Short mmCIF file of C-alpha atoms in Angstrom, two decimals:
data_model
loop_
_atom_site.label_atom_id
_atom_site.label_comp_id
_atom_site.label_asym_id
_atom_site.label_seq_id
_atom_site.Cartn_x
_atom_site.Cartn_y
_atom_site.Cartn_z
CA UNK A 28 26.88 65.74 119.18
CA UNK A 29 24.80 63.09 121.40
CA UNK A 30 22.05 60.95 120.07
CA UNK A 31 19.80 63.29 122.06
CA UNK A 32 21.00 66.21 120.79
CA UNK A 33 20.42 65.18 117.10
CA UNK A 34 16.82 64.00 118.08
CA UNK A 35 16.08 67.53 119.54
CA UNK A 36 17.48 69.29 116.44
CA UNK A 37 15.86 66.90 114.19
CA UNK A 38 12.52 67.91 116.15
CA UNK A 39 12.99 71.15 116.16
CA UNK A 40 13.83 70.94 112.10
CA UNK A 41 10.77 68.87 111.78
CA UNK A 42 8.41 71.38 113.49
CA UNK A 43 9.57 74.33 111.19
CA UNK A 44 8.99 72.11 108.10
CA UNK A 45 5.66 71.30 109.67
CA UNK A 46 5.19 75.21 110.07
CA UNK A 47 6.14 76.27 106.50
CA UNK A 48 3.94 73.14 105.24
CA UNK A 49 0.73 74.40 106.83
CA UNK A 50 1.32 77.60 105.75
CA UNK A 51 1.85 76.52 101.87
CA UNK A 52 -1.35 74.45 102.40
CA UNK A 53 -3.58 76.84 103.61
CA UNK A 54 -2.66 79.60 100.92
CA UNK A 55 -3.47 76.95 98.55
CA UNK A 56 -7.05 75.47 99.85
CA UNK A 57 -8.26 79.15 100.33
CA UNK A 58 -6.64 80.92 97.67
CA UNK A 59 -9.93 82.13 95.04
CA UNK A 60 -7.81 80.54 92.36
CA UNK A 61 -6.45 77.46 93.58
CA UNK A 62 -9.38 75.88 96.17
CA UNK A 63 -11.68 73.95 96.37
CA UNK A 64 -15.35 74.81 96.25
CA UNK A 65 -16.05 73.14 99.57
CA UNK A 66 -13.13 74.90 101.28
CA UNK A 67 -13.91 78.52 99.92
CA UNK A 68 -17.56 78.71 100.75
CA UNK A 69 -16.68 77.20 104.18
CA UNK A 70 -14.47 80.14 104.91
CA UNK A 71 -17.55 82.44 104.79
CA UNK A 72 -18.74 81.19 108.35
CA UNK A 73 -15.34 81.58 109.72
CA UNK A 74 -15.11 84.28 112.41
CA UNK A 75 -11.01 84.48 110.71
CA UNK A 76 -9.40 84.80 107.67
CA UNK A 77 -7.24 81.60 106.95
CA UNK A 78 -5.00 83.15 104.32
CA UNK A 79 -3.75 85.96 106.68
CA UNK A 80 -4.59 84.41 110.66
CA UNK A 81 -2.90 80.77 109.83
CA UNK A 82 1.12 81.49 109.91
CA UNK A 83 2.36 78.16 111.94
CA UNK A 84 0.37 74.52 112.82
CA UNK A 85 -0.94 75.10 116.24
CA UNK A 86 -2.90 78.12 114.09
CA UNK A 87 -5.09 74.96 112.76
CA UNK A 88 -6.98 74.85 116.29
CA UNK A 89 -8.64 78.15 115.01
CA UNK A 90 -10.66 76.00 112.82
CA UNK A 91 -13.56 74.16 113.84
CA UNK A 92 -13.30 70.56 113.88
CA UNK A 93 -14.14 68.81 110.84
CA UNK A 94 -16.64 66.41 110.82
CA UNK A 95 -16.62 63.27 108.62
CA UNK A 96 -20.05 63.09 108.08
CA UNK A 97 -19.74 66.15 105.49
CA UNK A 98 -17.99 63.42 103.18
CA UNK A 99 -21.28 61.54 102.08
CA UNK A 100 -22.94 62.37 99.28
CA UNK A 101 -22.07 64.17 96.00
CA UNK A 102 -21.42 66.51 94.19
CA UNK A 103 -17.61 64.43 95.56
CA UNK A 104 -16.21 67.34 92.76
CA UNK A 105 -16.57 69.97 95.84
CA UNK A 106 -13.62 68.58 97.16
CA UNK A 107 -11.68 68.92 94.31
CA UNK A 108 -9.14 72.12 94.41
CA UNK A 109 -9.87 74.77 91.41
CA UNK A 110 -5.94 74.16 90.22
CA UNK A 111 -6.51 70.21 89.99
CA UNK A 112 -9.46 70.20 87.83
CA UNK A 113 -9.59 68.24 84.79
CA UNK A 114 -6.98 65.88 85.90
CA UNK A 115 -8.23 62.05 86.38
CA UNK A 116 -9.65 61.60 89.88
CA UNK A 117 -11.17 58.80 91.89
CA UNK A 118 -13.33 58.64 94.27
CA UNK A 119 -12.32 56.17 97.18
CA UNK A 120 -15.18 55.17 99.88
CA UNK A 121 -14.89 54.10 103.55
CA UNK A 122 -18.00 52.60 105.40
CA UNK A 123 -21.47 52.35 103.79
CA UNK A 124 -22.07 49.35 105.25
CA UNK A 125 -25.76 51.09 105.80
CA UNK A 126 -26.55 54.55 104.45
CA UNK A 127 -24.51 56.99 101.86
CA UNK A 128 -20.39 55.93 102.49
CA UNK A 129 -18.25 58.57 103.17
CA UNK A 130 -15.76 59.43 100.35
CA UNK A 131 -12.75 60.91 99.33
CA UNK A 132 -11.75 62.16 95.61
CA UNK A 133 -7.96 61.47 95.28
CA UNK A 134 -5.84 62.16 92.10
CA UNK A 135 -2.00 61.27 93.12
CA UNK A 136 -1.87 61.18 96.87
CA UNK A 137 -2.48 57.17 97.25
CA UNK A 138 0.69 57.00 95.11
CA UNK A 139 2.61 59.80 96.84
CA UNK A 140 1.31 58.03 100.30
CA UNK A 141 2.80 54.54 99.67
CA UNK A 142 5.98 55.77 97.70
CA UNK A 143 6.99 57.23 100.96
CA UNK A 144 5.92 54.23 103.28
CA UNK A 145 8.02 52.17 100.46
CA UNK A 146 10.75 54.18 101.50
CA UNK A 147 10.63 52.83 105.14
CA UNK A 148 10.52 48.52 104.21
CA UNK A 149 13.58 47.03 104.45
CA UNK A 150 14.74 45.60 101.10
CA UNK A 151 16.11 42.46 102.32
CA UNK A 152 12.18 41.50 103.71
CA UNK A 153 10.65 43.58 100.68
CA UNK A 154 12.84 42.57 97.94
CA UNK A 155 12.81 44.93 95.35
CA UNK A 156 10.86 42.98 91.93
CA UNK A 157 9.20 40.55 94.06
CA UNK A 158 5.33 40.14 93.47
CA UNK A 159 2.48 40.92 95.95
CA UNK A 160 -0.49 39.39 97.55
CA UNK A 161 -3.42 41.60 98.51
CA UNK A 162 -5.40 39.93 101.07
CA UNK A 163 -7.83 42.73 101.62
CA UNK A 164 -10.89 44.31 101.17
CA UNK A 165 -11.47 44.86 97.31
CA UNK A 166 -14.19 47.31 95.74
CA UNK A 167 -14.31 50.97 95.97
CA UNK A 168 -11.59 51.09 98.31
CA UNK A 169 -7.84 53.34 98.53
CA UNK A 170 -6.10 50.29 100.04
CA UNK A 171 -6.51 47.88 96.86
CA UNK A 172 -5.22 50.44 94.64
CA UNK A 173 -2.51 51.56 97.15
CA UNK A 174 -1.38 48.59 97.67
CA UNK A 175 -1.03 47.23 93.92
CA UNK A 176 0.54 50.55 92.93
CA UNK A 177 3.40 50.15 96.29
CA UNK A 178 3.84 46.77 94.37
CA UNK A 179 4.32 48.24 91.21
CA UNK A 180 6.49 50.94 92.15
CA UNK A 181 8.54 48.24 93.74
CA UNK A 182 9.01 46.63 90.60
CA UNK A 183 6.57 43.48 91.33
CA UNK A 184 2.63 42.77 90.31
CA UNK A 185 -0.06 42.50 92.96
CA UNK A 186 -2.16 39.55 93.21
CA UNK A 187 -5.78 40.64 94.64
CA UNK A 188 -8.65 38.50 96.04
CA UNK A 189 -12.85 39.70 96.32
CA UNK A 190 -13.48 40.63 99.25
CA UNK A 191 -16.43 42.72 100.47
CA UNK A 192 -16.57 43.64 104.03
CA UNK A 193 -19.71 45.24 103.95
CA UNK A 194 -21.73 42.07 103.79
CA UNK A 195 -19.58 40.28 106.21
CA UNK A 196 -20.61 43.23 109.05
CA UNK A 197 -23.90 42.94 107.67
CA UNK A 198 -23.50 39.02 108.51
CA UNK A 199 -22.29 39.65 111.77
CA UNK A 200 -25.28 42.50 112.61
CA UNK A 201 -27.66 39.69 112.06
CA UNK A 202 -25.79 36.75 114.20
CA UNK A 203 -25.20 34.51 111.08
CA UNK A 204 -21.96 33.65 112.31
CA UNK A 205 -21.32 30.29 110.54
CA UNK A 206 -21.82 32.47 107.37
CA UNK A 207 -18.97 35.05 108.54
CA UNK A 208 -17.20 31.75 108.85
CA UNK A 209 -17.95 30.33 104.98
CA UNK A 210 -16.99 33.81 104.05
CA UNK A 211 -13.63 33.75 105.41
CA UNK A 212 -13.09 30.57 104.26
CA UNK A 213 -13.69 31.60 100.92
CA UNK A 214 -11.73 34.24 100.81
CA UNK A 215 -8.34 32.19 102.12
CA UNK A 216 -9.43 30.01 99.66
CA UNK A 217 -8.70 32.68 97.06
CA UNK A 218 -5.30 33.42 98.75
CA UNK A 219 -3.95 29.57 98.74
CA UNK A 220 -4.81 29.43 94.84
CA UNK A 221 -3.12 32.74 94.07
CA UNK A 222 -0.08 31.55 96.42
CA UNK A 223 -0.06 27.97 94.86
CA UNK A 224 -0.34 28.86 91.56
CA UNK A 225 3.54 29.68 90.78
CA UNK A 226 3.30 33.31 90.90
CA UNK A 227 6.57 33.75 92.90
CA UNK A 228 4.96 35.97 95.47
CA UNK A 229 6.81 37.10 98.58
CA UNK A 230 5.46 39.92 100.13
CA UNK A 231 1.91 40.75 101.20
CA UNK A 232 -0.46 43.32 102.89
CA UNK A 233 -3.28 41.53 105.16
CA UNK A 234 -4.75 42.08 108.46
CA UNK A 235 -4.50 40.26 111.52
CA UNK A 236 -7.62 38.23 110.79
CA UNK A 237 -7.00 37.17 107.85
CA UNK A 238 -3.03 36.58 108.53
CA UNK A 239 -4.18 34.22 110.99
CA UNK A 240 -6.68 32.45 109.26
CA UNK A 241 -4.56 32.11 106.40
CA UNK A 242 -1.47 30.81 108.71
CA UNK A 243 -3.76 28.44 110.21
CA UNK A 244 -5.32 27.18 106.98
CA UNK A 245 -1.44 26.55 105.91
CA UNK A 246 -0.99 24.82 109.13
CA UNK A 247 -3.69 22.51 108.26
CA UNK A 248 -1.87 21.36 105.23
CA UNK A 249 1.29 20.78 106.67
CA UNK A 250 2.80 24.17 105.42
CA UNK A 251 3.86 27.66 106.48
CA UNK A 252 3.71 31.28 105.94
CA UNK A 253 7.62 31.23 105.15
CA UNK A 254 7.17 27.72 103.31
CA UNK A 255 4.65 29.48 100.89
CA UNK A 256 7.25 32.22 100.27
CA UNK A 257 6.21 35.06 102.03
CA UNK A 258 9.50 37.49 103.27
CA UNK A 259 7.81 40.47 104.46
CA UNK A 260 3.92 41.48 105.51
CA UNK A 261 2.80 44.47 106.05
CA UNK A 262 -0.09 44.38 108.50
CA UNK A 263 -3.08 46.99 109.56
CA UNK A 264 -6.44 46.83 111.06
CA UNK A 265 -7.93 47.60 115.11
CA UNK A 266 -7.04 44.16 116.19
CA UNK A 267 -3.33 44.82 115.81
CA UNK A 268 -2.60 44.50 119.22
CA UNK A 269 0.62 44.31 121.38
CA UNK A 270 -0.50 40.46 122.66
CA UNK A 271 -1.17 39.46 118.45
CA UNK A 272 2.10 40.90 117.28
CA UNK A 273 4.09 38.31 119.91
CA UNK A 274 1.63 36.11 118.98
CA UNK A 275 2.22 36.69 115.18
CA UNK A 276 5.71 36.83 115.44
CA UNK A 277 6.44 33.84 118.11
CA UNK A 278 3.61 31.15 116.52
CA UNK A 279 2.52 32.02 113.54
CA UNK A 280 5.45 33.42 111.23
CA UNK A 281 8.77 32.44 112.76
CA UNK A 282 11.97 34.60 112.99
CA UNK A 283 12.46 34.37 108.81
CA UNK A 284 9.54 36.53 108.30
CA UNK A 285 9.18 40.54 108.37
CA UNK A 286 5.89 41.97 109.71
CA UNK A 287 5.47 45.65 110.14
CA UNK A 288 2.24 46.82 111.86
CA UNK A 289 0.73 50.18 110.05
CA UNK A 290 -2.24 52.42 111.16
CA UNK A 291 -4.10 54.08 108.42
CA UNK A 292 -7.53 55.23 107.07
CA UNK A 293 -8.70 56.67 103.82
CA UNK A 294 -8.05 60.43 104.85
CA UNK A 295 -4.58 60.20 106.61
CA UNK A 296 -2.91 57.64 104.47
CA UNK A 297 -0.63 55.40 106.05
CA UNK A 298 1.34 55.72 109.82
CA UNK A 299 4.27 53.63 109.67
CA UNK A 300 5.27 51.60 113.05
CA UNK A 301 8.05 52.41 115.22
CA UNK A 302 11.00 49.65 113.90
CA UNK A 303 10.99 46.40 116.49
CA UNK A 304 13.08 46.22 119.16
CA UNK A 305 13.14 43.51 121.69
CA UNK A 306 13.42 46.12 124.78
CA UNK A 307 10.01 47.39 123.76
CA UNK A 308 8.18 44.01 124.84
CA UNK A 309 6.22 44.20 121.38
CA UNK A 310 4.81 47.79 122.04
CA UNK A 311 3.33 49.14 118.85
CA UNK A 312 4.16 53.19 118.28
CA UNK A 313 2.86 54.44 115.16
CA UNK A 314 4.22 57.60 113.54
CA UNK A 315 1.75 59.82 111.27
CA UNK A 316 3.57 60.39 107.65
CA UNK A 317 4.54 63.99 108.76
CA UNK A 318 3.81 66.56 107.40
CA UNK A 319 1.40 65.41 105.23
CA UNK A 320 -0.42 63.76 108.06
CA UNK A 321 0.27 64.80 111.46
CA UNK A 322 -1.17 62.52 114.59
CA UNK A 323 -2.09 64.43 118.33
CA UNK A 324 -3.13 62.27 121.41
CA UNK A 325 -5.42 65.15 122.92
CA UNK A 326 -7.18 65.87 125.90
CA UNK A 327 -10.73 63.98 126.02
CA UNK A 328 -12.61 67.28 126.87
CA UNK A 329 -10.42 70.08 125.53
CA UNK A 330 -9.41 68.74 121.55
CA UNK A 331 -6.97 71.68 121.33
CA UNK A 332 -4.66 70.52 124.10
CA UNK A 333 -2.46 67.94 123.89
CA UNK A 334 -1.68 65.63 126.54
CA UNK A 335 1.71 64.57 128.30
CA UNK A 336 4.09 61.61 127.17
CA UNK A 337 3.08 58.67 128.27
CA UNK A 338 -0.60 59.86 129.01
CA UNK A 339 -4.10 58.55 127.59
CA UNK A 340 -6.12 60.78 125.09
CA UNK A 341 -8.12 60.48 121.78
CA UNK A 342 -6.56 60.31 118.33
CA UNK A 343 -6.72 63.69 116.46
CA UNK A 344 -5.71 64.19 112.89
CA UNK A 345 -5.21 66.56 110.20
CA UNK A 346 -4.41 65.84 106.55
CA UNK A 347 -2.71 68.34 104.08
CA UNK A 348 -1.98 67.24 100.58
CA UNK A 349 -2.61 69.56 97.87
CA UNK A 350 -6.09 67.64 97.02
CA UNK A 351 -6.78 67.24 100.69
CA UNK A 352 -7.12 69.88 103.74
CA UNK A 353 -8.17 68.24 106.99
CA UNK A 354 -7.82 70.77 109.67
CA UNK A 355 -8.63 68.63 112.67
CA UNK A 356 -10.45 65.37 113.06
CA UNK A 357 -11.12 63.14 116.32
CA UNK A 358 -10.37 60.01 114.83
CA UNK A 359 -12.57 57.32 116.46
CA UNK A 360 -9.54 55.92 118.63
CA UNK A 361 -7.69 56.64 121.57
CA UNK A 362 -4.27 55.97 122.63
CA UNK A 363 -0.57 57.23 124.48
CA UNK A 364 1.03 60.18 123.67
CA UNK A 365 4.72 58.57 122.62
CA UNK A 366 8.15 60.55 122.47
CA UNK A 367 9.66 61.34 119.26
CA UNK A 368 12.29 58.77 116.84
CA UNK A 369 15.08 59.02 115.36
CA UNK A 370 13.80 57.63 112.61
CA UNK A 371 10.47 59.89 112.95
CA UNK A 372 11.15 62.91 114.64
CA UNK A 373 7.63 63.60 115.86
CA UNK A 374 5.14 62.65 118.32
CA UNK A 375 3.76 59.12 118.19
CA UNK A 376 0.63 57.29 119.58
CA UNK A 377 0.79 53.81 120.76
CA UNK A 378 -1.56 51.46 122.41
CA UNK A 379 -4.49 52.80 119.28
CA UNK A 380 -8.06 51.07 120.31
CA UNK A 381 -11.37 52.03 119.99
CA UNK A 382 -12.24 55.39 121.84
CA UNK A 383 -13.91 54.09 124.80
CA UNK A 384 -17.23 56.15 124.41
CA UNK A 385 -17.75 54.10 121.74
CA UNK A 386 -16.06 51.10 121.76
CA UNK A 387 -19.20 48.68 122.28
CA UNK A 388 -20.79 49.58 119.06
CA UNK A 389 -17.63 49.28 116.69
CA UNK A 390 -17.98 46.29 114.79
CA UNK A 391 -15.11 44.35 113.49
CA UNK A 392 -15.83 41.97 110.47
CA UNK A 393 -13.38 39.19 108.70
CA UNK A 394 -10.57 42.46 108.42
#
């Protein structure tokens, strides 16, 4: 068989697995014995019966779009499936600079997501047993605990900084740019202290802005990311563009430090970047962690219609785990639809950027 026929067969197998996963999780979330109060109540307003009328992934288009404002406020246990009641539960927040933040209740999803992500990391750049630096947001966010679990799962310990992105966004909106710079320096001070304390840190999570600030600080002190002992970085954030990717690899890191782009949020988990290939000219393509989460690039005017390969559309997210069911949510991002990859035999998305109708109102803070 050729590579193409291998890929075609893998795509077919994964579509069948996705259809089966969809059926299983719709049955779970809408069964009165196992489902969550939110979805069992919501089902009363549908003009179809999820238990009998959803038989494949495409049938999820029968659901109305999910509005993430539904995630604001309590009681948050309305989201917990009856079958999972009584288990130790976390609540993770997103947004919340002003007003009531959106919340997601989680039991084990963050662990499962990051264990799956761990399997995609090359051990030579992310050595098993190595310690990690978590240079990102702290507080009521999934990311901190997720990176900590990733480090532990790989046999290491995670060292964290204190970072409140909500305060930074408030400073930016007030035009207090000097204070933003001071706060960024405060975060980098913490990272430098950890790296200089003999903790033998070899891996890290960070964002483009913070990685750049850390690399510049190290250069100012006659050092570098590599000389600080870092071998592997996984990096995510809206600033991770094709141009920045080239700049990071060529100017900030050098050829001996591995960096992998990721695209994630509290609802989806973590989408992996396509393995680096010089022929791609630093184009970044992401693949969702199917079947637990699915990304489709859809028509701007019809969210049930997927655009053609290479065409631009809005990112539509589906999440299906035992803990969370999101049957179609329009992200605040757009991008181009990409063909399946042998490592990720399903659709991808490249060129992810803020959705053009709201891009001007998006505030990007320190991370």
